[in-house]
GROMACS .gro file of N, CA and C in nm:
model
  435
    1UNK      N    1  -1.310  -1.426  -2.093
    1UNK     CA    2  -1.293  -1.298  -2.160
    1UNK      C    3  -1.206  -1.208  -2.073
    2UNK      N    4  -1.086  -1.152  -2.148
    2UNK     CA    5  -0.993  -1.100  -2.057
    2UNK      C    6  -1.046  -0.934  -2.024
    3UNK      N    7  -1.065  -0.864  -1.950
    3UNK     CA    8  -1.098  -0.732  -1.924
    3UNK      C    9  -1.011  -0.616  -2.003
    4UNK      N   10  -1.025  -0.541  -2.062
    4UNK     CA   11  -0.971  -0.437  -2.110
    4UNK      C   12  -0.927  -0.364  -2.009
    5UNK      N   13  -0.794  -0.304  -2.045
    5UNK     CA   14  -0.719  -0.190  -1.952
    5UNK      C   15  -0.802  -0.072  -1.942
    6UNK      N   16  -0.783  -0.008  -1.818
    6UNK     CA   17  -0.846   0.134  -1.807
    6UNK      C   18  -0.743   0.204  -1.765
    7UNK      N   19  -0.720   0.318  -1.798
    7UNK     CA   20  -0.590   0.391  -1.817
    7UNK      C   21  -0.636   0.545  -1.712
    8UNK      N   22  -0.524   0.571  -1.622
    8UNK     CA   23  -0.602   0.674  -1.490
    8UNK      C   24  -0.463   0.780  -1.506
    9UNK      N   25  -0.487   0.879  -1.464
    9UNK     CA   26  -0.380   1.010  -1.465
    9UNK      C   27  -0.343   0.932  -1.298
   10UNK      N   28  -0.222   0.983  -1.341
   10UNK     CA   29  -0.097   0.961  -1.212
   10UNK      C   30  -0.134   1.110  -1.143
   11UNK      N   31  -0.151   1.186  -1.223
   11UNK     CA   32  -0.169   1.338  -1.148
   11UNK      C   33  -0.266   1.272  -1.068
   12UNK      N   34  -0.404   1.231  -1.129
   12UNK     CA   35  -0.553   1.304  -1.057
   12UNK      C   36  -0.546   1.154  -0.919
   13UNK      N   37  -0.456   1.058  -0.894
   13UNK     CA   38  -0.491   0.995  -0.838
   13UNK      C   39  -0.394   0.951  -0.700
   14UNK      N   40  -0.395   0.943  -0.600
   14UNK     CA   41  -0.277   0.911  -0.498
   14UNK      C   42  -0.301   0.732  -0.456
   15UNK      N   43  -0.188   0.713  -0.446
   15UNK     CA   44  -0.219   0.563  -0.377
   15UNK      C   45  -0.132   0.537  -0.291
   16UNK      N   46  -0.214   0.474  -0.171
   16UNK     CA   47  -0.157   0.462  -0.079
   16UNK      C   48  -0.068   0.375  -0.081
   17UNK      N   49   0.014   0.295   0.024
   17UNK     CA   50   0.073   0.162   0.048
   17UNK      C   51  -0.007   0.091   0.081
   18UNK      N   52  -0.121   0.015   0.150
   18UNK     CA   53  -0.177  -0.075   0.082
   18UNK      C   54  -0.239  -0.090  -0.036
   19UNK      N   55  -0.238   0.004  -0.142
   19UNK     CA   56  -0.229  -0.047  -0.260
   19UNK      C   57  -0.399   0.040  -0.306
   20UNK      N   58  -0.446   0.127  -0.184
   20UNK     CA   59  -0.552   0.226  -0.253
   20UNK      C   60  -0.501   0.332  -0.378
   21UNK      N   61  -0.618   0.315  -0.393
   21UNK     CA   62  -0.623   0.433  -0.559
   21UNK      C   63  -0.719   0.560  -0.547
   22UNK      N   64  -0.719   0.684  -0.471
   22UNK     CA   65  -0.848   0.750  -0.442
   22UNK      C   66  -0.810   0.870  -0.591
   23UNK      N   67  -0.922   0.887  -0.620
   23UNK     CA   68  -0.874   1.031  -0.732
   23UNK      C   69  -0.890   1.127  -0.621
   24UNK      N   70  -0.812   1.244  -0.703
   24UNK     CA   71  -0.794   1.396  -0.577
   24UNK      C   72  -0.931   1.476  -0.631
   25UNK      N   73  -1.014   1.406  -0.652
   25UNK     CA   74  -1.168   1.475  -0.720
   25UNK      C   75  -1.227   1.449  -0.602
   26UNK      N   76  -1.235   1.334  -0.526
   26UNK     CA   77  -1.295   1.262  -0.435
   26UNK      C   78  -1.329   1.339  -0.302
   27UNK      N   79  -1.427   1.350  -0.244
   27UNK     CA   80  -1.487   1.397  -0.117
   27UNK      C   81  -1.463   1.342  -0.005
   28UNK      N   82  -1.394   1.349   0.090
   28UNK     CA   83  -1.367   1.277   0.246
   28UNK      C   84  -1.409   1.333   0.356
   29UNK      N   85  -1.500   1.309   0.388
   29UNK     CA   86  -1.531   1.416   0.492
   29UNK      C   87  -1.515   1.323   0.604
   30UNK      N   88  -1.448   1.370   0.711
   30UNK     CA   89  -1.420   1.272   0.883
   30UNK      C   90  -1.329   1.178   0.823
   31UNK      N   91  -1.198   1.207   0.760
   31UNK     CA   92  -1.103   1.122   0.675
   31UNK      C   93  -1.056   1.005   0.779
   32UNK      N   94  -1.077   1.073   0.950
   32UNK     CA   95  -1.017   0.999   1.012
   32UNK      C   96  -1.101   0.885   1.077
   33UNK      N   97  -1.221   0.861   1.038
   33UNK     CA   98  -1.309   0.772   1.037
   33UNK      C   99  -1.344   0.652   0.899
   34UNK      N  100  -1.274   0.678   0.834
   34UNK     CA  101  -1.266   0.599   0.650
   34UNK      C  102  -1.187   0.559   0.684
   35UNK      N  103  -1.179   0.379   0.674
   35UNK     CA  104  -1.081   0.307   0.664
   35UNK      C  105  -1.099   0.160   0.516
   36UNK      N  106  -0.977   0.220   0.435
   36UNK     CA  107  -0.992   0.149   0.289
   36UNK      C  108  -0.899   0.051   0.329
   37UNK      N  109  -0.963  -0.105   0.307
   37UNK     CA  110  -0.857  -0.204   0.373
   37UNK      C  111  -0.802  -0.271   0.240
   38UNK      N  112  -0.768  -0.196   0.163
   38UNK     CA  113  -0.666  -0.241   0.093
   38UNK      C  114  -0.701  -0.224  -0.067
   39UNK      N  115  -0.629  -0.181  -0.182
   39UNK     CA  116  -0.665  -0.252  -0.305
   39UNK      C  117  -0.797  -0.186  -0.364
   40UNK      N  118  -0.856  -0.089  -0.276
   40UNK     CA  119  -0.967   0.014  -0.319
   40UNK      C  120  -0.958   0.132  -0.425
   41UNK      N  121  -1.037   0.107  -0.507
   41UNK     CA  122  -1.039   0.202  -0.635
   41UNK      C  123  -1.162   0.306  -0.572
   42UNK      N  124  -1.119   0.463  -0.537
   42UNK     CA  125  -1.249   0.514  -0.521
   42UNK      C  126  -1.197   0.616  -0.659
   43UNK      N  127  -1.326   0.628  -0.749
   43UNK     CA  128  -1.338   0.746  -0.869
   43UNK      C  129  -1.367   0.871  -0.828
   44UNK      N  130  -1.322   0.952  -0.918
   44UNK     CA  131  -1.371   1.079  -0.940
   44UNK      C  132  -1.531   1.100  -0.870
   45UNK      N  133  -1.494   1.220  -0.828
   45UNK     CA  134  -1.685   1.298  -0.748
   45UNK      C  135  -1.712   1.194  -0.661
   46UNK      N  136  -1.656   1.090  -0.591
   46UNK     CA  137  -1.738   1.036  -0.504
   46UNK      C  138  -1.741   1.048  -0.386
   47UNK      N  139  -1.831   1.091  -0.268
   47UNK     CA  140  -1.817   1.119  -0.143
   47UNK      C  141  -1.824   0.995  -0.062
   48UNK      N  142  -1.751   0.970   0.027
   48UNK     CA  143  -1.762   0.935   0.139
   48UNK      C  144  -1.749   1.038   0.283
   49UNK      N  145  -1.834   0.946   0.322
   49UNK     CA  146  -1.917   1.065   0.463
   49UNK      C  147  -1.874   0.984   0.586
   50UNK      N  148  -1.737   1.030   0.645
   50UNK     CA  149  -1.695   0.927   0.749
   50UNK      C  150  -1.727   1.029   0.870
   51UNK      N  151  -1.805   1.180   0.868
   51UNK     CA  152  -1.792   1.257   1.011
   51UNK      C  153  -1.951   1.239   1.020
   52UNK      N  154  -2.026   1.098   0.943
   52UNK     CA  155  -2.150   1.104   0.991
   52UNK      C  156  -2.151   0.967   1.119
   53UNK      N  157  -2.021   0.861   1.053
   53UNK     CA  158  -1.987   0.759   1.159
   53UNK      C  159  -1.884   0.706   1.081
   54UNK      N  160  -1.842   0.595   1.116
   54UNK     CA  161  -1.763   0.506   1.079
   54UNK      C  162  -1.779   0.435   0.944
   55UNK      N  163  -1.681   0.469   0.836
   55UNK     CA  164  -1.722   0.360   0.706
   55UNK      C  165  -1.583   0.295   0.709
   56UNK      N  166  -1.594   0.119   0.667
   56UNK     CA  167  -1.496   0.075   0.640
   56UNK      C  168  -1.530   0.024   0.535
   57UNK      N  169  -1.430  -0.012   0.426
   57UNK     CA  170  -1.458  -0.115   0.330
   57UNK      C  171  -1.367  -0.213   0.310
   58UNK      N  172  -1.407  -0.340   0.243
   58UNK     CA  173  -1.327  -0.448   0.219
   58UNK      C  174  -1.241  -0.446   0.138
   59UNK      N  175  -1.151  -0.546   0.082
   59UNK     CA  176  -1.025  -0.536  -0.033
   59UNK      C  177  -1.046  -0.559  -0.155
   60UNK      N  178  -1.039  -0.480  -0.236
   60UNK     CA  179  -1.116  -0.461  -0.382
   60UNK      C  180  -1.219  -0.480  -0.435
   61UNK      N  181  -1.270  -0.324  -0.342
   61UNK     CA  182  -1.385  -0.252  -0.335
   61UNK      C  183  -1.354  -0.171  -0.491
   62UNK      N  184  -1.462  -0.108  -0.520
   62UNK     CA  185  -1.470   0.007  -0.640
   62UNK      C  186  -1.562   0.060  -0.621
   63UNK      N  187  -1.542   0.197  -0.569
   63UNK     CA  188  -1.661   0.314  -0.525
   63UNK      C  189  -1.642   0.392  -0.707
   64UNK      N  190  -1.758   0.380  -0.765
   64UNK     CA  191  -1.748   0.470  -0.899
   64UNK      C  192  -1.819   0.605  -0.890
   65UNK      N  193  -1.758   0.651  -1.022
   65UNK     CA  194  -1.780   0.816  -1.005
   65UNK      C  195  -1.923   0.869  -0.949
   66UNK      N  196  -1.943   0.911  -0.886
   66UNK     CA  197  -2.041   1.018  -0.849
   66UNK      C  198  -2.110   0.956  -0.714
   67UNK      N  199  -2.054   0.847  -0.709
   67UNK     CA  200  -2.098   0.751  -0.564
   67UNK      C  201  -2.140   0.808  -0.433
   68UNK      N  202  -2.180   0.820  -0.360
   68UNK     CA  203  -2.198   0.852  -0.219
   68UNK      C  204  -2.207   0.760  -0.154
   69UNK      N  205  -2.091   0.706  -0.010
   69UNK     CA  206  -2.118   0.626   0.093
   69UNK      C  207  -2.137   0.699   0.151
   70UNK      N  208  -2.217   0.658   0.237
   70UNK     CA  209  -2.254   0.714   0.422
   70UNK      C  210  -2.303   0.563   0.484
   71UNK      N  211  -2.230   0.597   0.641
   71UNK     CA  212  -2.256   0.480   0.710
   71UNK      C  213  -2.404   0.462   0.702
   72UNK      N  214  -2.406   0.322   0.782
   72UNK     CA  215  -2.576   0.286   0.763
   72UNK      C  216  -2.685   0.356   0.913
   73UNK      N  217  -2.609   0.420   0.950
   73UNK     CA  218  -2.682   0.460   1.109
   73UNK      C  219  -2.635   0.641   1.097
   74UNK      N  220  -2.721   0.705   1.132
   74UNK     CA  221  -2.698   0.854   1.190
   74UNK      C  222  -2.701   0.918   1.393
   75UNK      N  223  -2.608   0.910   1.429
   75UNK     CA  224  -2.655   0.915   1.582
   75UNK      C  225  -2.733   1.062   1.548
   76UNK      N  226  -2.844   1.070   1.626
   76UNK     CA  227  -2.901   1.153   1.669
   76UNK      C  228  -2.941   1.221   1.852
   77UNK      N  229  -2.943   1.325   1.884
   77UNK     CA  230  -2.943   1.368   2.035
   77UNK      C  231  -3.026   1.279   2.103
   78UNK      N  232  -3.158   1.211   2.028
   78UNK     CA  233  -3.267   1.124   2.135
   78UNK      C  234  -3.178   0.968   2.108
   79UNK      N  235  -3.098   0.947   2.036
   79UNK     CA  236  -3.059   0.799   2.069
   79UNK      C  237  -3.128   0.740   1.931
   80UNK      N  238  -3.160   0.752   1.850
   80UNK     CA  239  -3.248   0.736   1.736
   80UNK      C  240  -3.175   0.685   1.575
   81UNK      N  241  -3.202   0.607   1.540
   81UNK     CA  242  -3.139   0.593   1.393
   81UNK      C  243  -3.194   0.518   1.316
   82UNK      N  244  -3.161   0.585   1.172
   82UNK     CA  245  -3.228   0.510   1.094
   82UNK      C  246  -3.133   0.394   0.989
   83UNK      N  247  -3.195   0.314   0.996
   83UNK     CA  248  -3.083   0.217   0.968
   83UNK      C  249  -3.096   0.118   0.826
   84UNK      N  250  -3.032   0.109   0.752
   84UNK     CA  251  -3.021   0.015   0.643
   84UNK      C  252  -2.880  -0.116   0.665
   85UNK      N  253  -2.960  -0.231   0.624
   85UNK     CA  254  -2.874  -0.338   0.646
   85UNK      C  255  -2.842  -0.369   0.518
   86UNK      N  256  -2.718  -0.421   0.419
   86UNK     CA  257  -2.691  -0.466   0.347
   86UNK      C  258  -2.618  -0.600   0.365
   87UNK      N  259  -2.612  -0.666   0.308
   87UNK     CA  260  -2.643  -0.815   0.330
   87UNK      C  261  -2.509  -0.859   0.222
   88UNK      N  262  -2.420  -0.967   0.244
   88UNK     CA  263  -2.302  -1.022   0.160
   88UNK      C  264  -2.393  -1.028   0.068
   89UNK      N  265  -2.323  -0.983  -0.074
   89UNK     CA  266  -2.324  -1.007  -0.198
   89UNK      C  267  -2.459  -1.002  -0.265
   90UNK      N  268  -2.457  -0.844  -0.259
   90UNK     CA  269  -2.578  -0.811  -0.341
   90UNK      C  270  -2.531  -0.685  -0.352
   91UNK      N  271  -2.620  -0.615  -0.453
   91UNK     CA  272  -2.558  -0.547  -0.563
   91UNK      C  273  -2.705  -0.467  -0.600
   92UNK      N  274  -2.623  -0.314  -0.587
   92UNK     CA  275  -2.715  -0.191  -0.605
   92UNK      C  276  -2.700  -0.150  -0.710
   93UNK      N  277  -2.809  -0.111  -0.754
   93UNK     CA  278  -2.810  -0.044  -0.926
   93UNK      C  279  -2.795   0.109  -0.886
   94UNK      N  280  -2.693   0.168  -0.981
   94UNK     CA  281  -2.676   0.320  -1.052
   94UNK      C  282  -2.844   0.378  -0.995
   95UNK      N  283  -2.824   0.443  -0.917
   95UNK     CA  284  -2.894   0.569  -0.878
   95UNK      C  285  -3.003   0.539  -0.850
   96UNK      N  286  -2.984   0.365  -0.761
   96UNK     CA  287  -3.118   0.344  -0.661
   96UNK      C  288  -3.067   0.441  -0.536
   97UNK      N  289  -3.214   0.436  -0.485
   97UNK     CA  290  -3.221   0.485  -0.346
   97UNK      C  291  -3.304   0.371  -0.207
   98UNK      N  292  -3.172   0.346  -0.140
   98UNK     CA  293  -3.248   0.280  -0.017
   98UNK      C  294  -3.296   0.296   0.023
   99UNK      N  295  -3.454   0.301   0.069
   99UNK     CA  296  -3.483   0.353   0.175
   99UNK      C  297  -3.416   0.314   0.338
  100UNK      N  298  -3.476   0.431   0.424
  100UNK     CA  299  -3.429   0.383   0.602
  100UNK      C  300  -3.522   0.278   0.579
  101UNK      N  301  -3.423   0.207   0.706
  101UNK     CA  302  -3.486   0.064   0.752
  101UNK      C  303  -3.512  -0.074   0.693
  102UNK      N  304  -3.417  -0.052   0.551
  102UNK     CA  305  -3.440  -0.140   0.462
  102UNK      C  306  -3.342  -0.238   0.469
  103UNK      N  307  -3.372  -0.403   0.433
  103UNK     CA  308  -3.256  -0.477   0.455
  103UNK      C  309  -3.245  -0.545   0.321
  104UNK      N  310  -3.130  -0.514   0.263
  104UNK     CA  311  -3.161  -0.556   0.121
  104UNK      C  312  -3.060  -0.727   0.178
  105UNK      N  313  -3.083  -0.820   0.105
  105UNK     CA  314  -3.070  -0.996   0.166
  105UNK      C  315  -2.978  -1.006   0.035
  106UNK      N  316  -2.940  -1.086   0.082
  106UNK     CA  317  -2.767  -1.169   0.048
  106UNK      C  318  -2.839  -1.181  -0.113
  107UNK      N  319  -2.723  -1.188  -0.204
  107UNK     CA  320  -2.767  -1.277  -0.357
  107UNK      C  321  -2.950  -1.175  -0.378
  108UNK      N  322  -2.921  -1.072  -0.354
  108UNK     CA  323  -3.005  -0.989  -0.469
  108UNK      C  324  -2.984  -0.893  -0.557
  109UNK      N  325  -3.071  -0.799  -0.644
  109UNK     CA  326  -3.016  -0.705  -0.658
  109UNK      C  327  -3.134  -0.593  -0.670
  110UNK      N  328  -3.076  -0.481  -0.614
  110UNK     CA  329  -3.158  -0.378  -0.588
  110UNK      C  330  -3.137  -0.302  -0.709
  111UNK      N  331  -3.298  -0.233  -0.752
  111UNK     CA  332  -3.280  -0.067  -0.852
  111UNK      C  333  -3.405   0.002  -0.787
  112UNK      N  334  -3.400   0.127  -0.837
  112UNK     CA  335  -3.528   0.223  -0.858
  112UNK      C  336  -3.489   0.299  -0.773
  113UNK      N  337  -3.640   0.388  -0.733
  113UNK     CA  338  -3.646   0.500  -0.639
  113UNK      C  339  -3.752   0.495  -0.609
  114UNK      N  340  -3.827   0.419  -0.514
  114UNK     CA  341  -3.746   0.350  -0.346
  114UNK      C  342  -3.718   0.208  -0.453
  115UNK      N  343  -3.593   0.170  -0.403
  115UNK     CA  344  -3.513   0.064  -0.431
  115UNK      C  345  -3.599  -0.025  -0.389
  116UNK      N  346  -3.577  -0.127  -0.495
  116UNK     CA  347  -3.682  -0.238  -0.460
  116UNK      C  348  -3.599  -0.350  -0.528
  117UNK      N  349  -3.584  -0.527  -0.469
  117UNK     CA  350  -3.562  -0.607  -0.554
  117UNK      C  351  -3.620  -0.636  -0.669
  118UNK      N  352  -3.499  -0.641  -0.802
  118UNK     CA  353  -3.570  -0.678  -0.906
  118UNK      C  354  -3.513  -0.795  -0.951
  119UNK      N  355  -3.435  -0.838  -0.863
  119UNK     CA  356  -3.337  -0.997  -0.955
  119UNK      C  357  -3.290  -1.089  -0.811
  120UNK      N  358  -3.328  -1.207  -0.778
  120UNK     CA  359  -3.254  -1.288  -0.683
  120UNK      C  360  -3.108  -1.362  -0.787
  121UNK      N  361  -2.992  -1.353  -0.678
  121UNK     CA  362  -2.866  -1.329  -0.809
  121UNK      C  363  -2.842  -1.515  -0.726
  122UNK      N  364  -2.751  -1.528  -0.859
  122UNK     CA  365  -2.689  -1.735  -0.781
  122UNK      C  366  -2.633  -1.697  -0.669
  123UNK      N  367  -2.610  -1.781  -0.637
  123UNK     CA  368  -2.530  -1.851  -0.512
  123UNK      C  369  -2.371  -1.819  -0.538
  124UNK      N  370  -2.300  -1.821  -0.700
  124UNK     CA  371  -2.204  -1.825  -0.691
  124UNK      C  372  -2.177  -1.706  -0.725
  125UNK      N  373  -2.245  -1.535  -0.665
  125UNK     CA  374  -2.221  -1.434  -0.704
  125UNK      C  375  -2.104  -1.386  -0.635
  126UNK      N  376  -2.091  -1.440  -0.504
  126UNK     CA  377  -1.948  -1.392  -0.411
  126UNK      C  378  -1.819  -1.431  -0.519
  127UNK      N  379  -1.848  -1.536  -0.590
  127UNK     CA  380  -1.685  -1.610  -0.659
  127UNK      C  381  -1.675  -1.503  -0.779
  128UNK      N  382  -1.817  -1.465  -0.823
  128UNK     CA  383  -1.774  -1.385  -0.981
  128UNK      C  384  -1.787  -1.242  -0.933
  129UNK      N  385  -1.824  -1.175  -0.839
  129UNK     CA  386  -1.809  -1.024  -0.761
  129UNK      C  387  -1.638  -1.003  -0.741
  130UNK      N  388  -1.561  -1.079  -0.668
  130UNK     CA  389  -1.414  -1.120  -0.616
  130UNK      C  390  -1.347  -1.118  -0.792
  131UNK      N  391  -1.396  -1.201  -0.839
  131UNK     CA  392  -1.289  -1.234  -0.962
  131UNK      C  393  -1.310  -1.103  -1.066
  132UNK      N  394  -1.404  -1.023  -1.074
  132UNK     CA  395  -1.458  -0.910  -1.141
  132UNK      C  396  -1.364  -0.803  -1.075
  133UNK      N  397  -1.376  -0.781  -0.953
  133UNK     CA  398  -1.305  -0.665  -0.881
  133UNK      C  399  -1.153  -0.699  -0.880
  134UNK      N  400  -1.144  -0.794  -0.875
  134UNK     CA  401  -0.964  -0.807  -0.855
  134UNK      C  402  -0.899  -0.754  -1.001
  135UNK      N  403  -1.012  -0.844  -1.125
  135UNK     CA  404  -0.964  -0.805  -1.262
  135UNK      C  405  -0.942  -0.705  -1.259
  136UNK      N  406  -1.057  -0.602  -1.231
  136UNK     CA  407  -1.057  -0.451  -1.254
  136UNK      C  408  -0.928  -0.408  -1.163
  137UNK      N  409  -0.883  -0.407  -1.074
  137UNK     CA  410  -0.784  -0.337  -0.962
  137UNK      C  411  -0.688  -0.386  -1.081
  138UNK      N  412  -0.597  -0.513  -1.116
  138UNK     CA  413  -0.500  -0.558  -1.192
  138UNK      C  414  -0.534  -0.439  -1.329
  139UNK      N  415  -0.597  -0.419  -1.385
  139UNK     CA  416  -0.638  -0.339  -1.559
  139UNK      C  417  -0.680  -0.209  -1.512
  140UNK      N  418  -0.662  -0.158  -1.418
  140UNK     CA  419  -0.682  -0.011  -1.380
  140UNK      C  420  -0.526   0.048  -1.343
  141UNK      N  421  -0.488   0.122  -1.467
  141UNK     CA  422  -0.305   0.139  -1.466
  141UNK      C  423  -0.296   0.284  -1.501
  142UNK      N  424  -0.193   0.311  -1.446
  142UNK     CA  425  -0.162   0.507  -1.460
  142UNK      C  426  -0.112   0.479  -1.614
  143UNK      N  427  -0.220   0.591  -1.694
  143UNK     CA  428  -0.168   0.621  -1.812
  143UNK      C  429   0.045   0.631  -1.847
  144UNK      N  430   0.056   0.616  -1.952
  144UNK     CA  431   0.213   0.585  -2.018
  144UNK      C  432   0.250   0.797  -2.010
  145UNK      N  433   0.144   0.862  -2.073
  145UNK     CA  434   0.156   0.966  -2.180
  145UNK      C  435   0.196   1.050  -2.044
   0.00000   0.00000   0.00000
């Protein structure tokens, strides 16, 4: 099944040379700590929080609207952090919440509030995650009008 086009204002969006797409809606805070390695769609309203530490992401990523990253660690003055591990290829539901200290494991998928597994996903979720995101980056095109 071929993906339908999604059509984006050339105004609301800048892209870099490696081939990022951020909308100018988007939140950056510590810009000089965000590093998008390539081919990244971030939407409208979404924050990333790079002056809490370091966020990087991989090559066709899609941060959607209203998203919030923040790294997984907060330094604090006693040396202290609270930490969430995310694990290759698993997949957070719309407006779970991680708790600290949580390690969500490879091939699951998290929802709720406190996020909890509700689905162990196949084995071959890395091949259809990759082929899903690339579609989308290729069918995500600056409107004609």
């Amino acid at each position: 099944m071929e993906p339908q086009d999604v059509y984006y204002s050339k105004a609301e969006y800048v892209e870099t040379a490696s081939g990022n797409k951020v909308s100018r809606q988007t939140v950056l805070c510590g810009s000089q700590n965000i590093v998008l390695h390539g081919k990244v769609i971030v939407q409208s309203d979404a924050i990333i929080r790079g002056d809490l530490a370091n966020v990087r992401t991989g090559r066709y990523c899609i941060i959607s609207k209203n998203a919030i990253i923040r790294p997984p660690f907060k330094k604090f003055s006693r040396g202290l952090g609270r930490r969430c591990v995310l694990k290759d290829c698993c997949y957070i539901e719309d407006g779970a919440v991680v708790p600290p200290e949580t390690v969500v494991p490879s091939f699951t998928r998290f929802a709720g509030n406190p996020a909890k597994c509700v689905e162990d996903l196949p084995e071959c979720t890395l091949d259809l995650m990759l082929e899903f995101t690339k579609n989308y980056y290729q069918h995500f095109l600056p409107s004609t009008a």
